[in-house]
PDB file of C-alpha atoms and ligand atoms in Angstrom:
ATOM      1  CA  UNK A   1       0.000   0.000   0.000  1.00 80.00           C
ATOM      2  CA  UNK A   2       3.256   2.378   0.935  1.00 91.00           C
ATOM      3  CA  UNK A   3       5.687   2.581  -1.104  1.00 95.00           C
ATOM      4  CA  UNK A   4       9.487   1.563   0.530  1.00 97.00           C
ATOM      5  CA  UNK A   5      10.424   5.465   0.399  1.00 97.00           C
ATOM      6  CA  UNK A   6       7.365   6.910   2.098  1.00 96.00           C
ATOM      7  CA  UNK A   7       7.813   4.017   4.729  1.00 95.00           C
ATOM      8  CA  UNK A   8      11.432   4.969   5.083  1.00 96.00           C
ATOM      9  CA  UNK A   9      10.108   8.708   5.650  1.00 97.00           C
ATOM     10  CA  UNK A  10       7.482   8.009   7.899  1.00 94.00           C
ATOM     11  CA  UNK A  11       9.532   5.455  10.019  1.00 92.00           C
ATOM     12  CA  UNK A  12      13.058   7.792  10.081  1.00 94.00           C
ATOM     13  CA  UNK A  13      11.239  11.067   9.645  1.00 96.00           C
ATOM     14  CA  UNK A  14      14.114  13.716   8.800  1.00 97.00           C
ATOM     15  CA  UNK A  15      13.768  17.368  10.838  1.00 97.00           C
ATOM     16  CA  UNK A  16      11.676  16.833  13.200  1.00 96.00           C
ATOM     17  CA  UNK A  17      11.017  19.634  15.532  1.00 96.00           C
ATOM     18  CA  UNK A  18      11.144  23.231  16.341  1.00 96.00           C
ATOM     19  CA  UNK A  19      12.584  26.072  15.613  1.00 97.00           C
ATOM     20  CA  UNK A  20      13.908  29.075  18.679  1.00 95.00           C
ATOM     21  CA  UNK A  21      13.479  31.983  16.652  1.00 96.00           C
ATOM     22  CA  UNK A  22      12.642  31.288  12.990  1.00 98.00           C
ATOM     23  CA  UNK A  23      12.320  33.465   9.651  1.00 98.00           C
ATOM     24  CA  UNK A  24       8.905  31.964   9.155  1.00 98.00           C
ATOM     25  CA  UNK A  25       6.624  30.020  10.650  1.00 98.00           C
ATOM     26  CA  UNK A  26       2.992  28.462   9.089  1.00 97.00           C
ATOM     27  CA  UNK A  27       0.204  26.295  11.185  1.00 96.00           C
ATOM     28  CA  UNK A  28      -1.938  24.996   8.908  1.00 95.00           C
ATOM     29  CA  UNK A  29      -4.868  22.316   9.647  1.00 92.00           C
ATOM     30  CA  UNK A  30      -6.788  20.090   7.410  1.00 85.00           C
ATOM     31  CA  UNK A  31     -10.593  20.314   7.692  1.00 78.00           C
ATOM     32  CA  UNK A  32     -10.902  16.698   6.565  1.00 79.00           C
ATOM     33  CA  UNK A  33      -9.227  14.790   9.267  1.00 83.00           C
ATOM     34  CA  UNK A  34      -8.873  17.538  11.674  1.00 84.00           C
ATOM     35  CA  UNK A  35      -4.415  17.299  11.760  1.00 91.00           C
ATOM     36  CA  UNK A  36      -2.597  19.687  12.251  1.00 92.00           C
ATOM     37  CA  UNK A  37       0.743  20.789  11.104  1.00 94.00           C
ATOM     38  CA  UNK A  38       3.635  23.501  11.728  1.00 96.00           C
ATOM     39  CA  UNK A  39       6.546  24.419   9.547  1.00 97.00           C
ATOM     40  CA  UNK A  40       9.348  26.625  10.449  1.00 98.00           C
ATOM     41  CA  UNK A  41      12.210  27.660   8.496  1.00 98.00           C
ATOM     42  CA  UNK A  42      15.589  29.156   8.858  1.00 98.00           C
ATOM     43  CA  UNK A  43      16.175  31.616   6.027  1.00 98.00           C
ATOM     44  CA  UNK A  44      19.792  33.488   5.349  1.00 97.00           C
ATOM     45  CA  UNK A  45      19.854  37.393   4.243  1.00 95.00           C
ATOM     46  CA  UNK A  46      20.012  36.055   0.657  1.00 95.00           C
ATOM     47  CA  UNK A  47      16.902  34.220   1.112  1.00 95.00           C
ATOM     48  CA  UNK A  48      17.990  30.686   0.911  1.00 98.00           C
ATOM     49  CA  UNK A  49      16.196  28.351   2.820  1.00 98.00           C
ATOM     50  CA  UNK A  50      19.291  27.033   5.650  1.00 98.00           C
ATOM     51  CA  UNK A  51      16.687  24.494   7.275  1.00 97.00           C
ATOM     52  CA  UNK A  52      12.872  23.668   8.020  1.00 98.00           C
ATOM     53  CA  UNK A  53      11.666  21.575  10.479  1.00 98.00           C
ATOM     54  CA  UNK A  54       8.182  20.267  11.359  1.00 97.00           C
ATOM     55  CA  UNK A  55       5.540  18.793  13.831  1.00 95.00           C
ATOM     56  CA  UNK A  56       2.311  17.394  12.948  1.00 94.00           C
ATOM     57  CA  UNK A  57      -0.379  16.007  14.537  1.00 93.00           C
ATOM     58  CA  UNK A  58      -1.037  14.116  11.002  1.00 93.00           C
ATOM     59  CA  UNK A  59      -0.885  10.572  10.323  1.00 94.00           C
ATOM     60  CA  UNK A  60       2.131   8.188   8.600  1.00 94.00           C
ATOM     61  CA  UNK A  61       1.925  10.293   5.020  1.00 95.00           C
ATOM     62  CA  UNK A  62       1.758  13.836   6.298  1.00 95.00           C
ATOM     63  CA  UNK A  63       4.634  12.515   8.303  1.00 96.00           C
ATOM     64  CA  UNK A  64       6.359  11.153   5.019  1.00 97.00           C
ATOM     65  CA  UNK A  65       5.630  14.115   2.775  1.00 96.00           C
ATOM     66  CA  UNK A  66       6.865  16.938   5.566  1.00 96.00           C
ATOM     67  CA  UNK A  67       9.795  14.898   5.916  1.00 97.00           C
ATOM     68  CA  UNK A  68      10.376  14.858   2.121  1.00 97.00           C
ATOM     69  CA  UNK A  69       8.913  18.351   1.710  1.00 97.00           C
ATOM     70  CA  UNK A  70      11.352  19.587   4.411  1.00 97.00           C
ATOM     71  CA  UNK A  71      14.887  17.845   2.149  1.00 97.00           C
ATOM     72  CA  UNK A  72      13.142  19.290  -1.006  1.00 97.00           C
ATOM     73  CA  UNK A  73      13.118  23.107   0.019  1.00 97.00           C
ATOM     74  CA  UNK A  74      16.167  23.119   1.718  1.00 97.00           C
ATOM     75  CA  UNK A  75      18.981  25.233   0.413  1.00 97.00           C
ATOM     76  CA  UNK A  76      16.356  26.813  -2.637  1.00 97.00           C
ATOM     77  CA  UNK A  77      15.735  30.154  -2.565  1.00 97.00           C
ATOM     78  CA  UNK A  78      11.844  31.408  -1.573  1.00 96.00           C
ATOM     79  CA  UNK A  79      11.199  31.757  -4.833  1.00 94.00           C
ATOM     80  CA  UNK A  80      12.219  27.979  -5.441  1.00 96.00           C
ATOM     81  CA  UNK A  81      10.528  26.684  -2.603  1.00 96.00           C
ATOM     82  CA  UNK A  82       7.120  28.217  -3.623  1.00 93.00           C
ATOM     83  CA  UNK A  83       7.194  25.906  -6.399  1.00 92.00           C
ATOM     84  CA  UNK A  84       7.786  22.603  -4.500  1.00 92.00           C
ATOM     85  CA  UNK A  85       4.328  21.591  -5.327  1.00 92.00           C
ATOM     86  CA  UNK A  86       2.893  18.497  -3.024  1.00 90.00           C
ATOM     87  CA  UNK A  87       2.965  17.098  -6.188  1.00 93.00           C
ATOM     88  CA  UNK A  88       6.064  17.019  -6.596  1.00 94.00           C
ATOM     89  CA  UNK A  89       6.521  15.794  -2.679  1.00 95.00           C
ATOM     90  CA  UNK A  90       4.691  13.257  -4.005  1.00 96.00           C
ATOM     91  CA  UNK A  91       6.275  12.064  -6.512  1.00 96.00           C
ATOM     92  CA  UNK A  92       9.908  11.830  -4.535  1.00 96.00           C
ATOM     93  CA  UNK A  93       8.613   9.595  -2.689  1.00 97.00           C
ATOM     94  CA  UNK A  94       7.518   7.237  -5.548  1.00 97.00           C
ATOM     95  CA  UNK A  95       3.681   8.167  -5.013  1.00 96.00           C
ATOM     96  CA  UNK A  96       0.507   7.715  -2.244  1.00 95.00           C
ATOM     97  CA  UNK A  97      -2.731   5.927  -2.066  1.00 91.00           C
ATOM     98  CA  UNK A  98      -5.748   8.467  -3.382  1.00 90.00           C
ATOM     99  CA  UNK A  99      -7.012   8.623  -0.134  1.00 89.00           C
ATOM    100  CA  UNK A 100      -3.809   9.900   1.465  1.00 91.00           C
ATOM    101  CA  UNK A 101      -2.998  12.819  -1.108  1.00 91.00           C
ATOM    102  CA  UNK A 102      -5.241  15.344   0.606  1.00 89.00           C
ATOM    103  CA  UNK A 103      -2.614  14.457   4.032  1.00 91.00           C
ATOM    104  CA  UNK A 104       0.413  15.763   1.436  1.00 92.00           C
ATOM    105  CA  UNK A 105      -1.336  19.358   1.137  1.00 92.00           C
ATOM    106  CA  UNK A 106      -0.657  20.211   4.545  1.00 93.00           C
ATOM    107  CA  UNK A 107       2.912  20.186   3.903  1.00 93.00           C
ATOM    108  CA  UNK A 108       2.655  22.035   0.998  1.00 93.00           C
ATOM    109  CA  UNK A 109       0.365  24.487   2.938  1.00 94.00           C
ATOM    110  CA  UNK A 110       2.598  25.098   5.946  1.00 95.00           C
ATOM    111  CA  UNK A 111       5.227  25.741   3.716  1.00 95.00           C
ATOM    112  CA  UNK A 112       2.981  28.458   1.736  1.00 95.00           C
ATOM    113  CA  UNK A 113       2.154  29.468   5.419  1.00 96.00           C
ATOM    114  CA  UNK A 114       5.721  29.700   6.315  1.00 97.00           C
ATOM    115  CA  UNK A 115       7.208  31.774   3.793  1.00 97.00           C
ATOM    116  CA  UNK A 116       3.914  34.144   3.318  1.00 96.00           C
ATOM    117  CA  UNK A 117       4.760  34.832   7.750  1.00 97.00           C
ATOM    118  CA  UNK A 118       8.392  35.383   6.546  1.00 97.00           C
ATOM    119  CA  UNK A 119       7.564  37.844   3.114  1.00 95.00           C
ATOM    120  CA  UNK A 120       5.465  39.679   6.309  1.00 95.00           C
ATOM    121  CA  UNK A 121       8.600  39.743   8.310  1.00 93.00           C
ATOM    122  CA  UNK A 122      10.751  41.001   5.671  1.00 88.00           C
TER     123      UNK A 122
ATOM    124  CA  UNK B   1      -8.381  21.293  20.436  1.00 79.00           C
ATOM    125  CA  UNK B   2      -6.106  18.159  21.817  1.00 90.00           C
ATOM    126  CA  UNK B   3      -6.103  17.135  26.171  1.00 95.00           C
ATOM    127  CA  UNK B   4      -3.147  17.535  27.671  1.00 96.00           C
ATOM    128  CA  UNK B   5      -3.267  13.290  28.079  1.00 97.00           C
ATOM    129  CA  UNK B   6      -4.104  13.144  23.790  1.00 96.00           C
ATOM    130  CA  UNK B   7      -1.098  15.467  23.522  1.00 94.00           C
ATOM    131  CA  UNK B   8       0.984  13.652  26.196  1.00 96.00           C
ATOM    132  CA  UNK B   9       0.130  10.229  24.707  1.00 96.00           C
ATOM    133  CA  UNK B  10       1.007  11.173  21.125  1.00 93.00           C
ATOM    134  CA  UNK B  11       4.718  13.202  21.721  1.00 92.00           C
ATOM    135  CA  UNK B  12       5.377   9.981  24.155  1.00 94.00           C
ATOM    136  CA  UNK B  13       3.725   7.031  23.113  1.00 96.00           C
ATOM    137  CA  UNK B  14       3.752   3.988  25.477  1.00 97.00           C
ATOM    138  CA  UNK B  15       4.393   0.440  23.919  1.00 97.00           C
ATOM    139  CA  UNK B  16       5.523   1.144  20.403  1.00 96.00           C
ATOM    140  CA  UNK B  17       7.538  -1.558  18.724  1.00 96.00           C
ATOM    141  CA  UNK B  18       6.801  -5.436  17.388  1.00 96.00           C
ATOM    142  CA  UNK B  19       7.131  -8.354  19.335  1.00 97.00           C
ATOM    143  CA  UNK B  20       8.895 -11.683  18.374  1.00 95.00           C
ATOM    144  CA  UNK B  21       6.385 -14.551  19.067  1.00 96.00           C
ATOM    145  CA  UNK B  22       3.312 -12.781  19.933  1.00 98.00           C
ATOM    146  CA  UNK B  23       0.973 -14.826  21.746  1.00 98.00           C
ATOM    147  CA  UNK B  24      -1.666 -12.970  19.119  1.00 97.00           C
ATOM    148  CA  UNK B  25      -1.225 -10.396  16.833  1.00 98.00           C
ATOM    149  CA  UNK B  26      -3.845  -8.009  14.974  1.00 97.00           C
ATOM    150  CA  UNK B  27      -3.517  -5.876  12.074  1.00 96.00           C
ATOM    151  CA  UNK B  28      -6.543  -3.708  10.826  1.00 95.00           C
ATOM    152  CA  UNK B  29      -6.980  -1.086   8.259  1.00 91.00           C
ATOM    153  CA  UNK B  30      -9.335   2.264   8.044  1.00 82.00           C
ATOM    154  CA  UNK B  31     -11.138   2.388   4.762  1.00 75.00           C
ATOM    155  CA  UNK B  32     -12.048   5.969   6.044  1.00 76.00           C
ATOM    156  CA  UNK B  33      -8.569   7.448   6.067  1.00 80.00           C
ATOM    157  CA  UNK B  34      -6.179   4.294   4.715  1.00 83.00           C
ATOM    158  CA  UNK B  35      -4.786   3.850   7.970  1.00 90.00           C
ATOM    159  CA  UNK B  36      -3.004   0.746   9.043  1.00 92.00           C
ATOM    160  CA  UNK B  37      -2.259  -1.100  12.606  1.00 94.00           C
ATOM    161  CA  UNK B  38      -1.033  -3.689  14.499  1.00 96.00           C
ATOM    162  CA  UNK B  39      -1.336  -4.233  17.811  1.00 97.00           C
ATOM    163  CA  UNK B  40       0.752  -7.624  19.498  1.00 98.00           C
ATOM    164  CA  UNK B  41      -0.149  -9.100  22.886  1.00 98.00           C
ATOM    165  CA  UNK B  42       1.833 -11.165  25.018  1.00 98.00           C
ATOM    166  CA  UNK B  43      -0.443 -13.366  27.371  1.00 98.00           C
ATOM    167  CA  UNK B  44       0.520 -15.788  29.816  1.00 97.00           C
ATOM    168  CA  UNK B  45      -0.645 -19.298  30.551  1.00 95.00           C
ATOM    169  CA  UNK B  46      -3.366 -17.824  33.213  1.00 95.00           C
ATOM    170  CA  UNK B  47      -4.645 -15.863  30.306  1.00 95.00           C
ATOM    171  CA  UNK B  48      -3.438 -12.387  31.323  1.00 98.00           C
ATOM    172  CA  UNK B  49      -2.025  -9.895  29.405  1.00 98.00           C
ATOM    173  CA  UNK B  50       1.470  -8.849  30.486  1.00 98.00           C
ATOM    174  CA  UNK B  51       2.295  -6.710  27.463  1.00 97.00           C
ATOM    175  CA  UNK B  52       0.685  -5.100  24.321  1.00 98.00           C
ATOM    176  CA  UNK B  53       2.703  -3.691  21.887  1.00 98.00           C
ATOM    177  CA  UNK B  54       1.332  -1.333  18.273  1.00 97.00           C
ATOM    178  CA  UNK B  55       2.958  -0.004  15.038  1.00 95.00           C
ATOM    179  CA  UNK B  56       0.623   1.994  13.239  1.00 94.00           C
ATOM    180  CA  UNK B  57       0.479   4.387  10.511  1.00 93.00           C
ATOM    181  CA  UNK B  58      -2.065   6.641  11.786  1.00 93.00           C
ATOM    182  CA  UNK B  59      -2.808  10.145  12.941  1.00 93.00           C
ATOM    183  CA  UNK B  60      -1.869  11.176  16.454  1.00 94.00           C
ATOM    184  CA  UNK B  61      -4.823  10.420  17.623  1.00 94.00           C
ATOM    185  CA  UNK B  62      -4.397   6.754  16.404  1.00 94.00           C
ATOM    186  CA  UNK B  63      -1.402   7.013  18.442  1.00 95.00           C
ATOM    187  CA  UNK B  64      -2.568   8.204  21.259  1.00 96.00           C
ATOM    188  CA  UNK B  65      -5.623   6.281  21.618  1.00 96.00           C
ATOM    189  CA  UNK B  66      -3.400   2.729  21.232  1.00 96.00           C
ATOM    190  CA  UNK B  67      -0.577   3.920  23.693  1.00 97.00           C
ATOM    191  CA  UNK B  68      -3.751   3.871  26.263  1.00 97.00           C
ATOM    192  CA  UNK B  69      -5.332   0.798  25.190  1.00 96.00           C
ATOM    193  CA  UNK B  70      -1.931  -0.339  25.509  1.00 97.00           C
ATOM    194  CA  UNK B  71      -1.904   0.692  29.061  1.00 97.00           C
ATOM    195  CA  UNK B  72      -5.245  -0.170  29.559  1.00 96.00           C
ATOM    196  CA  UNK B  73      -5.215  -3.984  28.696  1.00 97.00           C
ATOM    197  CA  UNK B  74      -2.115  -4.650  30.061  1.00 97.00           C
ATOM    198  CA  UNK B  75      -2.733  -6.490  33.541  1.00 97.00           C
ATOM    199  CA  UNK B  76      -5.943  -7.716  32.630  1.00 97.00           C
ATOM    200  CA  UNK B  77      -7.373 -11.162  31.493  1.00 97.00           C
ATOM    201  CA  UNK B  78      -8.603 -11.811  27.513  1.00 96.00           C
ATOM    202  CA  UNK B  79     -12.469 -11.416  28.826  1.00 94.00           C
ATOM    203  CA  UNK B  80     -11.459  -8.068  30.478  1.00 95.00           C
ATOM    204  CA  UNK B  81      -9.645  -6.978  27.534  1.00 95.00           C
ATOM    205  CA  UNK B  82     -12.513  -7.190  25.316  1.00 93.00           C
ATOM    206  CA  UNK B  83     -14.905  -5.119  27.526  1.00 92.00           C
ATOM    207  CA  UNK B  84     -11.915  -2.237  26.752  1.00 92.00           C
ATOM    208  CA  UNK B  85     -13.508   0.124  24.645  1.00 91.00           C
ATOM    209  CA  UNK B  86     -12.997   2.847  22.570  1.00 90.00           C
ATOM    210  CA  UNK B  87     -15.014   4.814  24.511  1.00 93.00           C
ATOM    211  CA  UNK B  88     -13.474   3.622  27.504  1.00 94.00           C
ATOM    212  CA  UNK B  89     -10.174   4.545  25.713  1.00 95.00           C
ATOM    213  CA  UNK B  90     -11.294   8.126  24.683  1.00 95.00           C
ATOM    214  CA  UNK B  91     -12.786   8.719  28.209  1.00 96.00           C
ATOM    215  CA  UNK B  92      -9.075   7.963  29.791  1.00 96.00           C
ATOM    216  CA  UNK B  93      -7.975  10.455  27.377  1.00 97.00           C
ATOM    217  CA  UNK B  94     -10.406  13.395  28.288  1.00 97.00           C
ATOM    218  CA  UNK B  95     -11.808  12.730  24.854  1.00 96.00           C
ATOM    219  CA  UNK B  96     -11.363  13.560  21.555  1.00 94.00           C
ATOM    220  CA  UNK B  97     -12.841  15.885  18.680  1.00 90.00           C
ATOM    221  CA  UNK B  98     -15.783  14.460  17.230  1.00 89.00           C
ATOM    222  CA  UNK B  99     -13.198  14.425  13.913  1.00 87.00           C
ATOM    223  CA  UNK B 100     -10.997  12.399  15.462  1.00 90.00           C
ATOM    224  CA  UNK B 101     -13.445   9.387  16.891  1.00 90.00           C
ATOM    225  CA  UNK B 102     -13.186   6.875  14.302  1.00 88.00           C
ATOM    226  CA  UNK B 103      -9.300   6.945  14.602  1.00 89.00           C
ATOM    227  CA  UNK B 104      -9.666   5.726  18.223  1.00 89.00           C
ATOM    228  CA  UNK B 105     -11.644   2.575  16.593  1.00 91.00           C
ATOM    229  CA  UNK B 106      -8.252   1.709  14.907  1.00 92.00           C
ATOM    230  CA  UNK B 107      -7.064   0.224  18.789  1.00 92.00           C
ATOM    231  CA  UNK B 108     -10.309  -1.001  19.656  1.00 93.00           C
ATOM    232  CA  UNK B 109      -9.997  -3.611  16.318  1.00 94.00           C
ATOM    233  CA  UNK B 110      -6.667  -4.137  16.499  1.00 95.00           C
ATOM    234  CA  UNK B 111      -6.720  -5.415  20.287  1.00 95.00           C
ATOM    235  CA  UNK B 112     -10.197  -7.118  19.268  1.00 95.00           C
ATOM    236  CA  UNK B 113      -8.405  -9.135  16.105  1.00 96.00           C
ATOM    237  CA  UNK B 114      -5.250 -10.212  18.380  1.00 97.00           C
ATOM    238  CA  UNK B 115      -7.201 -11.092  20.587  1.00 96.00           C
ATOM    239  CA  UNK B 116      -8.986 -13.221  18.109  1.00 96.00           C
ATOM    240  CA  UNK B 117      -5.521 -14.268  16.957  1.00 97.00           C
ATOM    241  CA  UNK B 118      -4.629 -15.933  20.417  1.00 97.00           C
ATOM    242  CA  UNK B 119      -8.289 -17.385  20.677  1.00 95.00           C
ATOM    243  CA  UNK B 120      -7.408 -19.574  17.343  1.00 95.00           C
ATOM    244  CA  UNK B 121      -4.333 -20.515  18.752  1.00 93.00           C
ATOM    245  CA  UNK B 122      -5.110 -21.422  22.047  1.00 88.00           C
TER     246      UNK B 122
HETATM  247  S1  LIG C 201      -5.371  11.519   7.897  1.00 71.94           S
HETATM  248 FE1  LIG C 201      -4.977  13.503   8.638  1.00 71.94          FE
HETATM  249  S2  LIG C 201      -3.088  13.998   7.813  1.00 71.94           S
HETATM  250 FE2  LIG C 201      -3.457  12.034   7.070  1.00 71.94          FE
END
């Protein structure tokens, strides 16, 4: 049912955790299941993403894709990042059952929620 | 949104892992949200449960409600064990969001269908 890399994600989940004082920070939740996620990311003075890091309330592929989503955006500039599409989460980690695809949008959407609080910062 | 014993449960979940030779095992699936889990028990030759172990795939209040039930079951014989429900789960939790209820089912079947498992056996 899951593939071997969103297994490997979801059983070794990279950056977990928070952030002290970060350039951005998103909370997103997902009116379907009722999970919740937070993204925060560390972002230099030339706007390259040093490091995110997550927690979620969500299940085993929210897990996965933040963990994925999280490699993907680091070291790419904002601009970049705003184009890591959950498909493209997605597909890195070799695909997800239907009825799991609306659990990769909240990584995708704390991302978006991220960088909009840092653009507010900045 | 989450009790303090939901949140405690899920950031420190009791009894995750497998368990060699299980004296029954249980794995059930949510159609509602493609969840998976397994729940192993250990019981002794009085019929008592001296350990319950789960791996599951779910949200963290699939966690949280199996790291009780975990607790829960533990100490008591098979015919106690099956009067363990969900509700009786949730209630040891201070409940859960209305969202969130048919998560907690995922421990109630899983402990049910080990159960079952050691029933064959025995
Ligand atoms: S079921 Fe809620 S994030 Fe997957």
């Amino acid at each position: 049912m899951y593939s071997e890399k969103v297994m490997d994600h979801f059983q070794n989940p990279r950056n977990v955790g928070e952030m002290e004082n970060p350039s951005g920070v998103g909370t997103v939740g997902n009116a379907k299941c009722g999970d919740i996620m937070r993204m925060y990311l560390d972002i230099d003075e030339n706007g390259i993403i040093k490091e995110a890091k997550f927690k979620t309330f969500g299940c085993g592929a929210a897990v996965a894709t933040s963990s994925m989503a999280t490699e993907l955006v680091a070291g790419k500039t904002v601009q970049e990042a705003l184009e890591v599409t959950n498909k493209a989460v997605m597909e890195a980690l070799d695909g997800l059952p239907p009825v799991k695809v609306h659990c990769s949008l909240l990584a995708e959407q704390a991302i978006h929620a991220a960088l909009w609080d840092y653009a507010q910062k900045n």
